Amino acid sequence: MNEIETLYRQHASAVFRFALGLSGNRAAAEDIVSDTFVRLLTKAPRIETRTARAYLFIIARHVFLNNLRRQSREASLDEDPSAPPEDPAARIDGRARLGTVLGALRSLPEHERAALLLRVDHELAYDDIAAALGAKVGTVKVWVHRARVRLAALSHQEGDCHETRRHP
């Protein structure tokens, strides 16, 4: 097994979770993971295995941002008008809840979303997050705090909406 294959086996799922959190879309996350490892294979110098995970997150974030720039220059198609409306009962299942969480994450500014995902989902130290995002440690701590506050506010608003619907 070569070095890239070993890194893929060790870190692909973590890179996927990070990419899914950034993009909010499974297909886009899969593309980001693929592009990340292709870039690692074709452009990266030999990397140390102890810093590989953070380096992969940096690459994945750059791929995500490049895709965002590319998408901003593309025209989007309207949604399919023949698509059936969403069944309210479907919101109860796990996929609907995941969609809600990903939607809330997408509402955050990208730098706050990236910092929060690296801290909470991947348990990176603030120093490592700062290095990955090219920011100061204090700035990263502020971003993570703001992201948590915004998500809590969204959660509270969502709770108010459900209470209003239940008790007219």
XYZ file of C-alpha atoms in Angstrom:
168
model
C 0.000 0.000 0.000
C 1.444 3.377 -0.967
C 1.476 6.542 1.122
C -1.501 8.212 -0.606
C -3.612 5.084 -0.209
C -2.744 4.940 3.476
C -3.643 8.608 3.940
C -6.911 8.051 2.067
C -7.882 5.110 4.274
C -7.045 7.062 7.435
C -8.554 10.445 6.593
C -11.111 10.227 3.768
C -14.117 9.909 6.070
C -13.038 12.917 8.147
C -12.431 14.980 5.001
C -15.864 13.901 3.736
C -17.590 15.011 6.955
C -15.774 18.344 6.770
C -16.701 18.789 3.093
C -20.330 17.851 3.782
C -20.456 20.404 6.569
C -19.043 23.085 4.277
C -21.114 22.307 1.214
C -24.293 20.859 2.679
C -24.498 18.524 -0.293
C -23.449 14.868 -0.392
C -22.473 14.844 -4.080
C -20.482 18.057 -3.707
C -18.749 16.638 -0.619
C -17.782 13.496 -2.520
C -16.356 15.653 -5.322
C -14.406 17.735 -2.805
C -12.887 14.596 -1.265
C -11.906 13.288 -4.695
C -10.386 16.612 -5.731
C -8.565 16.880 -2.401
C -6.786 13.565 -2.814
C -6.089 14.181 -6.507
C -4.445 17.485 -5.588
C -2.513 15.765 -2.843
C -1.319 13.149 -5.314
C -0.418 15.548 -8.127
C 0.726 18.731 -6.426
C 1.695 18.133 -2.833
C 5.216 17.598 -1.630
C 5.785 14.714 0.749
C 3.815 15.498 3.895
C 4.334 14.350 7.441
C 1.717 11.903 8.635
C 1.194 13.771 11.917
C 0.156 16.947 10.034
C -1.564 15.206 7.118
C -5.086 15.582 8.463
C -4.839 19.347 8.901
C -3.196 19.642 5.491
C -6.044 17.668 3.895
C -8.574 19.993 5.539
C -6.732 22.981 4.068
C -6.848 21.438 0.596
C -10.533 20.498 0.973
C -11.433 24.023 2.042
C -9.577 25.494 -0.931
C -11.398 23.095 -3.276
C -14.719 24.143 -1.706
C -13.935 27.857 -2.073
C -12.798 27.390 -5.683
C -16.059 25.566 -6.423
C -18.024 28.431 -4.854
C -16.221 30.951 -7.053
C -16.893 28.822 -10.123
C -20.572 28.412 -9.225
C -21.012 32.153 -8.740
C -20.105 32.573 -12.411
C -22.591 29.925 -13.575
C -26.291 30.425 -14.214
C -28.515 28.217 -12.101
C -31.533 26.373 -13.429
C -34.899 26.737 -11.762
C -36.059 23.904 -9.582
C -38.069 21.199 -11.283
C -41.676 22.444 -11.120
C -42.967 18.891 -11.594
C -41.201 17.685 -8.446
C -43.690 16.653 -5.768
C -43.889 18.895 -2.703
C -42.023 17.697 0.347
C -44.033 15.422 2.585
C -44.195 16.989 6.096
C -43.905 13.548 7.672
C -40.539 13.078 5.950
C -39.070 15.830 8.140
C -39.195 13.449 11.073
C -36.644 11.010 9.687
C -32.901 11.367 10.114
C -32.283 12.738 6.638
C -34.615 15.641 7.213
C -32.901 16.482 10.489
C -29.533 16.292 8.761
C -30.849 18.657 6.109
C -31.959 21.084 8.800
C -28.557 20.981 10.474
C -26.731 21.411 7.172
C -29.017 24.303 6.301
C -28.207 25.969 9.598
C -24.502 25.423 8.974
C -24.815 26.905 5.471
C -26.326 30.039 6.990
C -23.036 30.710 8.793
C -20.261 32.679 7.108
C -17.825 30.222 5.516
C -14.883 31.023 7.811
C -17.028 30.513 10.930
C -18.501 27.292 9.527
C -15.038 25.923 8.696
C -13.653 26.840 12.116
C -16.624 25.309 13.934
C -16.480 22.077 11.937
C -12.757 21.677 12.505
C -13.162 22.292 16.229
C -16.326 20.344 16.992
C -16.461 17.571 14.409
C -12.740 16.972 13.979
C -11.579 18.036 17.456
C -8.612 20.025 16.174
C -6.797 22.327 18.571
C -7.267 26.052 18.026
C -3.617 26.330 16.953
C -4.159 23.741 14.214
C -7.384 25.397 13.071
C -5.628 28.761 12.908
C -2.876 27.245 10.777
C -5.408 25.526 8.511
C -7.467 28.676 7.997
C -4.581 31.132 7.891
C -5.813 33.142 10.851
C -4.707 34.018 14.380
C -5.711 31.750 17.263
C -7.747 34.495 18.937
C -9.628 35.148 15.716
C -10.441 31.444 15.351
C -11.773 31.333 18.905
C -14.052 34.285 18.110
C -15.262 32.587 14.907
C -16.101 29.364 16.751
C -17.897 31.287 19.497
C -19.915 33.351 16.991
C -20.848 30.219 15.050
C -22.090 28.531 18.230
C -24.098 31.607 19.230
C -25.670 31.888 15.754
C -26.568 28.201 15.673
C -28.082 28.443 19.158
C -30.134 31.454 18.038
C -31.322 29.554 14.954
C -32.225 26.584 17.119
C -34.155 28.853 19.465
C -35.999 30.485 16.547
C -36.851 27.057 15.128
C -38.225 26.056 18.517
C -40.365 29.215 18.647
C -41.737 28.429 15.178
C -42.728 24.915 16.250
C -44.356 26.216 19.439
C -46.337 28.797 17.445
C -47.554 26.125 15.028
C -48.638 23.800 17.841
C -50.436 26.464 19.878
C -52.212 28.930 17.554
